mmCIF file with all atom_site columns, C-alpha atoms in Angstrom:
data_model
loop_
_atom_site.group_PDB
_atom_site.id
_atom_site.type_symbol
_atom_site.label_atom_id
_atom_site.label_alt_id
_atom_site.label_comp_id
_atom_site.label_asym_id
_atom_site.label_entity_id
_atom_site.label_seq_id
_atom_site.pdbx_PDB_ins_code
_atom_site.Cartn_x
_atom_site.Cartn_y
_atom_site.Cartn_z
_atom_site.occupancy
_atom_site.B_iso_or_equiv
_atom_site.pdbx_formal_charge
_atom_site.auth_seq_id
_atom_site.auth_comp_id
_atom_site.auth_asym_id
_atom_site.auth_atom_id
_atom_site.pdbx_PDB_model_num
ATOM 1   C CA . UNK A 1 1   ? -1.884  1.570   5.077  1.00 0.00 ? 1   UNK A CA 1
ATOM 2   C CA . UNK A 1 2   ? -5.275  1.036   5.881  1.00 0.00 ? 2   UNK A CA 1
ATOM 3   C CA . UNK A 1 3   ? -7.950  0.441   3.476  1.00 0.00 ? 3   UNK A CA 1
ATOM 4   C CA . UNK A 1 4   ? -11.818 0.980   3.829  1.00 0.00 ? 4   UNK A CA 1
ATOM 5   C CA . UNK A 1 5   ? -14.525 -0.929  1.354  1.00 0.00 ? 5   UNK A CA 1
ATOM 6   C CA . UNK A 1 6   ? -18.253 -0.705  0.990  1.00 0.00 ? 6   UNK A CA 1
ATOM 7   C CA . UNK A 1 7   ? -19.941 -3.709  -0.751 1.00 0.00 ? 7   UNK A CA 1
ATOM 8   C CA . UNK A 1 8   ? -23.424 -4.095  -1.906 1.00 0.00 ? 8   UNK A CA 1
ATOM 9   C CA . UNK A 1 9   ? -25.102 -6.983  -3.150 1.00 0.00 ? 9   UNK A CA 1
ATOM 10  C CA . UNK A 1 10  ? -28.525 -9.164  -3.563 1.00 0.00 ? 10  UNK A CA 1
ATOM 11  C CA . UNK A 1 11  ? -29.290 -11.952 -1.413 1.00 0.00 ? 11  UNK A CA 1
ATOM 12  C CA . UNK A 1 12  ? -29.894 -15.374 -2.900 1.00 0.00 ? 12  UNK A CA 1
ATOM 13  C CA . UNK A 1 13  ? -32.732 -17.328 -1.204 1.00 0.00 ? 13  UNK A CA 1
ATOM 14  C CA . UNK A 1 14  ? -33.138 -17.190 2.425  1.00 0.00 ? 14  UNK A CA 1
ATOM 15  C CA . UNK A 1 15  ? -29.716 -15.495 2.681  1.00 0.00 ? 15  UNK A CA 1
ATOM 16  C CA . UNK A 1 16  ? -30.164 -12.622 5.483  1.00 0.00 ? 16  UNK A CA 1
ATOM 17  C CA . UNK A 1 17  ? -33.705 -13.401 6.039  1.00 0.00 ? 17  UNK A CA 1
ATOM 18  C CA . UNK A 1 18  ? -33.077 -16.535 8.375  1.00 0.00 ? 18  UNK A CA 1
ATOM 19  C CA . UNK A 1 19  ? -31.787 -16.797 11.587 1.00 0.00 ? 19  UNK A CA 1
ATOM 20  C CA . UNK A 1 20  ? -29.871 -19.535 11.078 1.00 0.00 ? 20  UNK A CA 1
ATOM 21  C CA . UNK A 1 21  ? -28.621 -17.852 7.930  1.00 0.00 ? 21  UNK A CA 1
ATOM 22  C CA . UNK A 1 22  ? -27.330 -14.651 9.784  1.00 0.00 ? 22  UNK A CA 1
ATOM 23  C CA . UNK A 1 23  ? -25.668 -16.901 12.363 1.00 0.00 ? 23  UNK A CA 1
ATOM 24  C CA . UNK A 1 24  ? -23.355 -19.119 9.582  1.00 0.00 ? 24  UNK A CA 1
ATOM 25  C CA . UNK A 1 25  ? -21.871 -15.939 8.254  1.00 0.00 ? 25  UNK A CA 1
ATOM 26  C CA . UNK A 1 26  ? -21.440 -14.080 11.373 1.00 0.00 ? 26  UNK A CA 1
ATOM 27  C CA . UNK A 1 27  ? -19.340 -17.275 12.502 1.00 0.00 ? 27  UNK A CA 1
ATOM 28  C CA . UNK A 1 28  ? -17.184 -17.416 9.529  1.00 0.00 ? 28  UNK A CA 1
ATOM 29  C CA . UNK A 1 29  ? -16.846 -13.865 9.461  1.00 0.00 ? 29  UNK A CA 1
ATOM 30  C CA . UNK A 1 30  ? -15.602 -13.384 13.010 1.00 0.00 ? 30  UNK A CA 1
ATOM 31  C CA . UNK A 1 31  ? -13.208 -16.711 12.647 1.00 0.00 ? 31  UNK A CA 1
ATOM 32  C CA . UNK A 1 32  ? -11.588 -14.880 9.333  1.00 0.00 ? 32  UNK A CA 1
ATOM 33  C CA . UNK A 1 33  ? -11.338 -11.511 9.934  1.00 0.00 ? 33  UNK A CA 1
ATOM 34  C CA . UNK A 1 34  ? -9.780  -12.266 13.585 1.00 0.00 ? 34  UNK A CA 1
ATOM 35  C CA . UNK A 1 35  ? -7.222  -13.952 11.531 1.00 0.00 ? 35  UNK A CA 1
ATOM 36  C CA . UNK A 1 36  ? -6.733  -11.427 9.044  1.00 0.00 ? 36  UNK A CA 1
ATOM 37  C CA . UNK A 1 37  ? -7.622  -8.068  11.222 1.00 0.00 ? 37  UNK A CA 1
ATOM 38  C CA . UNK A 1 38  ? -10.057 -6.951  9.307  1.00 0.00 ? 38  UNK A CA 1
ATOM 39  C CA . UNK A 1 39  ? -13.054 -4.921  10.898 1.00 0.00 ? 39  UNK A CA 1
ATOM 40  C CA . UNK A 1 40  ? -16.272 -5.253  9.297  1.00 0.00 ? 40  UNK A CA 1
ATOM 41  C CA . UNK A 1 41  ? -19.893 -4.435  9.796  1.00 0.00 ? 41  UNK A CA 1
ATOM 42  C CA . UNK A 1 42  ? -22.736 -5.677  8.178  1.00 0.00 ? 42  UNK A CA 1
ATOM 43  C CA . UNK A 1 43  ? -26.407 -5.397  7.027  1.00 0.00 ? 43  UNK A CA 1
ATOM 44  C CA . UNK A 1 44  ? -28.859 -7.166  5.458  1.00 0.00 ? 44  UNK A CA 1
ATOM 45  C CA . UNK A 1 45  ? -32.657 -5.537  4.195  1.00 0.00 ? 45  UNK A CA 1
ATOM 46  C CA . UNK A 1 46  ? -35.051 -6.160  1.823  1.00 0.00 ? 46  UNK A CA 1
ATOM 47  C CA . UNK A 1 47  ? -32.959 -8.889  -0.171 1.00 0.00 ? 47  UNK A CA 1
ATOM 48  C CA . UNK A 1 48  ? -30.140 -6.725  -0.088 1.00 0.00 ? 48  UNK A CA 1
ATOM 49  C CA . UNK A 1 49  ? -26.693 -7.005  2.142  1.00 0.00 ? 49  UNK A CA 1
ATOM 50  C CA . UNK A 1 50  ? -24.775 -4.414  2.546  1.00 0.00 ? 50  UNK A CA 1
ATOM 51  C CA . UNK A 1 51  ? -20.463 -4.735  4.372  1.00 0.00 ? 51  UNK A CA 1
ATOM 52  C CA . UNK A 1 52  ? -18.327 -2.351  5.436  1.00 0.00 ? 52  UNK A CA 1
ATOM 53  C CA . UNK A 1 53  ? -14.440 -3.853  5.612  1.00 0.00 ? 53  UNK A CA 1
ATOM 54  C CA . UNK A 1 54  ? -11.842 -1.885  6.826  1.00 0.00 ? 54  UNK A CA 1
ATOM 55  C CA . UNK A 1 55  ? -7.874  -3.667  7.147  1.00 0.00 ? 55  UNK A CA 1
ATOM 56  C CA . UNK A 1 56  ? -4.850  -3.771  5.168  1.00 0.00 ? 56  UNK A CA 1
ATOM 57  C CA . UNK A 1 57  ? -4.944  -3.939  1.798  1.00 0.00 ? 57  UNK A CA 1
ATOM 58  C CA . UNK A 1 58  ? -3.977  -7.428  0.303  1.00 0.00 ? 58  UNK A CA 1
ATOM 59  C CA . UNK A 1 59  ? -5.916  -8.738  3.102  1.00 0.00 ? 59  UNK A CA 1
ATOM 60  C CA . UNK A 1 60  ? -8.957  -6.698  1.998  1.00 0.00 ? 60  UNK A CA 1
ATOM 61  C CA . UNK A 1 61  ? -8.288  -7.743  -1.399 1.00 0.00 ? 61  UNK A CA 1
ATOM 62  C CA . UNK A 1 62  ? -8.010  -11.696 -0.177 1.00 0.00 ? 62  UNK A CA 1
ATOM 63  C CA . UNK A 1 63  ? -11.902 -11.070 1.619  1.00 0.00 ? 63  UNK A CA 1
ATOM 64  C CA . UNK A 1 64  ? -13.171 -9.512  -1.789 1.00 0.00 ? 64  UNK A CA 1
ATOM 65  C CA . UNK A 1 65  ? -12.004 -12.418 -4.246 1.00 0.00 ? 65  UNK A CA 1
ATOM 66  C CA . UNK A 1 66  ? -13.999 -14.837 -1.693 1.00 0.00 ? 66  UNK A CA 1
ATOM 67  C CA . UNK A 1 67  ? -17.153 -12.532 -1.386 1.00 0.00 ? 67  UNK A CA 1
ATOM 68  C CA . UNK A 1 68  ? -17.237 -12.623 -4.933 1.00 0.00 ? 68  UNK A CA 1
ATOM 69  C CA . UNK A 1 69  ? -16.877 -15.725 -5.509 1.00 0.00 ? 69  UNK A CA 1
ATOM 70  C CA . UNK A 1 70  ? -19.764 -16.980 -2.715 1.00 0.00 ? 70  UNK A CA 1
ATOM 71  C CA . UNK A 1 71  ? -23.140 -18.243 -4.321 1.00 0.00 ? 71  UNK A CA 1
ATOM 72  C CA . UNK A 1 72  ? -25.079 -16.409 -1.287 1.00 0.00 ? 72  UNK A CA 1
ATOM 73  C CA . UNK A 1 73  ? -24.569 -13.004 -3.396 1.00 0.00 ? 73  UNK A CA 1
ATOM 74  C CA . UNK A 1 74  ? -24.897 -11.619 -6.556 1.00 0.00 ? 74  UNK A CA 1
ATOM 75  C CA . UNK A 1 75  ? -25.072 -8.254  -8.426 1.00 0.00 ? 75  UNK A CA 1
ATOM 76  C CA . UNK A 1 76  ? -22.344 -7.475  -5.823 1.00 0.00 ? 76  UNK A CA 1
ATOM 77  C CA . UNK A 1 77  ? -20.789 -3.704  -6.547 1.00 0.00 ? 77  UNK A CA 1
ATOM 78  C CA . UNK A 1 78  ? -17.539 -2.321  -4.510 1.00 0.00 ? 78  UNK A CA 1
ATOM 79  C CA . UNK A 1 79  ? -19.261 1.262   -4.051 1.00 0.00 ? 79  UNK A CA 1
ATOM 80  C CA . UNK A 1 80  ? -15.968 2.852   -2.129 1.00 0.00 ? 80  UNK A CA 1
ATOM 81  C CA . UNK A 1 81  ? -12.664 1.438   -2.095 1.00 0.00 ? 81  UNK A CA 1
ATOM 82  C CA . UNK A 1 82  ? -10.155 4.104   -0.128 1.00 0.00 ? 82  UNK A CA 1
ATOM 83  C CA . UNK A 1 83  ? -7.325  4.614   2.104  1.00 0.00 ? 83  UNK A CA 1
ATOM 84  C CA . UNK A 1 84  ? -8.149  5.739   5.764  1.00 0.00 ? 84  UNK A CA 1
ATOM 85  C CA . UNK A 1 85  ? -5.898  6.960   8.394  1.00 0.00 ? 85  UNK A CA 1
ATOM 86  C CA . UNK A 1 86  ? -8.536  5.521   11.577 1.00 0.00 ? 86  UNK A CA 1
ATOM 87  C CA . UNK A 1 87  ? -10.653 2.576   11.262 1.00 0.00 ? 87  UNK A CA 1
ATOM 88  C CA . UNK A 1 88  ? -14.307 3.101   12.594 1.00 0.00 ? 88  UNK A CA 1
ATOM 89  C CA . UNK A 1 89  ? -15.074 -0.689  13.231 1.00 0.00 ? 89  UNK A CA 1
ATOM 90  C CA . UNK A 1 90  ? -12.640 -2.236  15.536 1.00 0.00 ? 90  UNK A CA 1
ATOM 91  C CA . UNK A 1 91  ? -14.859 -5.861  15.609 1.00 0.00 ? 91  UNK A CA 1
ATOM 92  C CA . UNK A 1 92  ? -14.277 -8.467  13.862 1.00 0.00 ? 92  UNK A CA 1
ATOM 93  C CA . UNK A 1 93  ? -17.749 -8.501  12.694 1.00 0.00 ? 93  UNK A CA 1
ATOM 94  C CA . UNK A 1 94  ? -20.966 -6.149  13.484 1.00 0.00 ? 94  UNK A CA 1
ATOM 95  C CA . UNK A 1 95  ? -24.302 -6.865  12.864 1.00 0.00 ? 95  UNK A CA 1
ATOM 96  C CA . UNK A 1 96  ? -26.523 -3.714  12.296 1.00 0.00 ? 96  UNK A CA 1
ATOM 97  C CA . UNK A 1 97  ? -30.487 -3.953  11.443 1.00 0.00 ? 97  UNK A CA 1
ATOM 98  C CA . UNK A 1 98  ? -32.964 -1.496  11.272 1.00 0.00 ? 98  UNK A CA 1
ATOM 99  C CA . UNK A 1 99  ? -36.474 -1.379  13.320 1.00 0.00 ? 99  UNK A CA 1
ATOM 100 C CA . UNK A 1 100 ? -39.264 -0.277  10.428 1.00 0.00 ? 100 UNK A CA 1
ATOM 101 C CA . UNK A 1 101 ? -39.217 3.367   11.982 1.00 0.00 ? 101 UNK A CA 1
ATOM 102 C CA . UNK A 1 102 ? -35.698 3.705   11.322 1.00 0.00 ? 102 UNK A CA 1
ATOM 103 C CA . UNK A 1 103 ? -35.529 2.550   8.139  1.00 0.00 ? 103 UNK A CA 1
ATOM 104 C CA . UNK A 1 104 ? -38.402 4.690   7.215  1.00 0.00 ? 104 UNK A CA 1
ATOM 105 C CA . UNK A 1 105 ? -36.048 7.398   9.019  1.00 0.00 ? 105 UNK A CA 1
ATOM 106 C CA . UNK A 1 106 ? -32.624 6.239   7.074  1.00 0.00 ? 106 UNK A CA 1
ATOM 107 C CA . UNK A 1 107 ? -33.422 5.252   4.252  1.00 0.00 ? 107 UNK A CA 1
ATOM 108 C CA . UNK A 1 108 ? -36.892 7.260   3.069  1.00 0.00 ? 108 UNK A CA 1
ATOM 109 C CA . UNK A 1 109 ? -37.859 3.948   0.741  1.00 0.00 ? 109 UNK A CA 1
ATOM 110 C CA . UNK A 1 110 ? -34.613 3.509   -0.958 1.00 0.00 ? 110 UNK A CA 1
ATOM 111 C CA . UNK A 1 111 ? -32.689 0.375   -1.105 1.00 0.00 ? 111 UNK A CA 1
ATOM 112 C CA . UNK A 1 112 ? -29.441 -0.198  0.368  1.00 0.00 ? 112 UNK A CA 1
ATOM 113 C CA . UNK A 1 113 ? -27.375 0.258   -2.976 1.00 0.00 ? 113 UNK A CA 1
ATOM 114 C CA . UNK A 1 114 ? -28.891 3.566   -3.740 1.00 0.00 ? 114 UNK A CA 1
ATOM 115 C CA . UNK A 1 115 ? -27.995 5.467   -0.432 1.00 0.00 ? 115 UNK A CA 1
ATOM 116 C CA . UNK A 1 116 ? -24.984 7.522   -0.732 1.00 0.00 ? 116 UNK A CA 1
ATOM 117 C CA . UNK A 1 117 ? -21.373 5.610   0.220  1.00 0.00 ? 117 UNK A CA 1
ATOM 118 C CA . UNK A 1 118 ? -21.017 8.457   3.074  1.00 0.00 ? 118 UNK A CA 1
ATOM 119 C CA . UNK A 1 119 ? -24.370 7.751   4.421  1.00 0.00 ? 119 UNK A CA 1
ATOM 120 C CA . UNK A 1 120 ? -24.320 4.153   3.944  1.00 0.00 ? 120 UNK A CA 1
ATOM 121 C CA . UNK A 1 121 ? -21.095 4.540   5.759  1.00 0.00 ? 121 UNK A CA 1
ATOM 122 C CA . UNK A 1 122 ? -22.237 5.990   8.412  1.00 0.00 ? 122 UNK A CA 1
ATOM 123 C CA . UNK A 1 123 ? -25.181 3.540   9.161  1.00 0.00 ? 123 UNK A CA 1
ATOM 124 C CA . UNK A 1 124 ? -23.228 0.809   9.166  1.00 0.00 ? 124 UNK A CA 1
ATOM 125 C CA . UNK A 1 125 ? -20.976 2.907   11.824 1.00 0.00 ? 125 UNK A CA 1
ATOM 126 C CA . UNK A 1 126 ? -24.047 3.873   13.974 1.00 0.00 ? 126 UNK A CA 1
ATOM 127 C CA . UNK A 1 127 ? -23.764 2.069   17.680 1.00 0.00 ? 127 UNK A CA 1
ATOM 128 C CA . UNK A 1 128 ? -27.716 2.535   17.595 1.00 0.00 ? 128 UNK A CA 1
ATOM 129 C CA . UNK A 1 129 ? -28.194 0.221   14.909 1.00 0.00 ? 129 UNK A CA 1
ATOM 130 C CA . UNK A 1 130 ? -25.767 -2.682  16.319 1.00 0.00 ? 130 UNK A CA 1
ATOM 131 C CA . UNK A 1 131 ? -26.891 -6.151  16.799 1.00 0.00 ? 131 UNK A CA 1
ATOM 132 C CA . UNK A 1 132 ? -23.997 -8.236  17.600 1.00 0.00 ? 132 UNK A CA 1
ATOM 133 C CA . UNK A 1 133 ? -20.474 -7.223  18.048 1.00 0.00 ? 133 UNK A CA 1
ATOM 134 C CA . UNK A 1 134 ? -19.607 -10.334 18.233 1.00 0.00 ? 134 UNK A CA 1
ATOM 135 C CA . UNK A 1 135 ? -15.897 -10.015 19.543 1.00 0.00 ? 135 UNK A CA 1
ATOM 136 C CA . UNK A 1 136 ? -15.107 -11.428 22.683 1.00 0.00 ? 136 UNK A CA 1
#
């Protein structure tokens, strides 16, 4: 059965805000979840990252226990953890920003952790917002 997960957490340092930063965990990411099929997009703003993971179950759960563990987050939060009968993120790893306008449009001043899981969901879904897919 598949298995979708939202995670929120705070950046530590220049974690998100860096190029080079972005470009480390969008390698790792794509190198693991090839390996483990796991489809995941991602965001970072303000501080904040937010990750969508979607995949079986104990490999979901394998992804988690390492995201928790890693010193570039903290105050992370699982804000949905449930079954799904389609995946909406076939990549290995998506990178989604917003422009200023949009995230005046999206997210009307809040931060990432205090949008609603179905609307956070759905951003991190939205083609308009991609980056990087990142598969090849």
């Amino acid at each position: 059965m598949l298995y979708r997960v939202l995670i929120v957490s705070e950046t530590v340092g220049a974690i998100g805000r860096s190029a080079g930063s972005v470009v480390d965990i969008l390698g790792a990411s794509e190198h693991n979840n090839r390996r483990d099929a796991i489809g995941s997009a991602m965001m970072f703003y303000e501080g904040q990252a937010a990750v969508l993971l979607e995949g079986m179950r104990a490999d979901l759960d394998r992804l988690v226990k390492r995201l928790f563990a890693d010193p570039r987050h903290r105050a992370m939060r699982i804000l949905s953890d449930r079954p799904i009968v389609q995946r909406r993120i076939n990549e290995p790893v998506r990178l989604c920003a917003l422009t200023p306008e949009q995230a005046a449009e999206y997210l009307h001043g809040r931060r990432l952790e205090d949008v609603a899981v179905e609307g956070l969901e759905r951003l991190l879904s939205c083609d308009r917002l991609r980056v990087s897919a990142c598969a090849a």
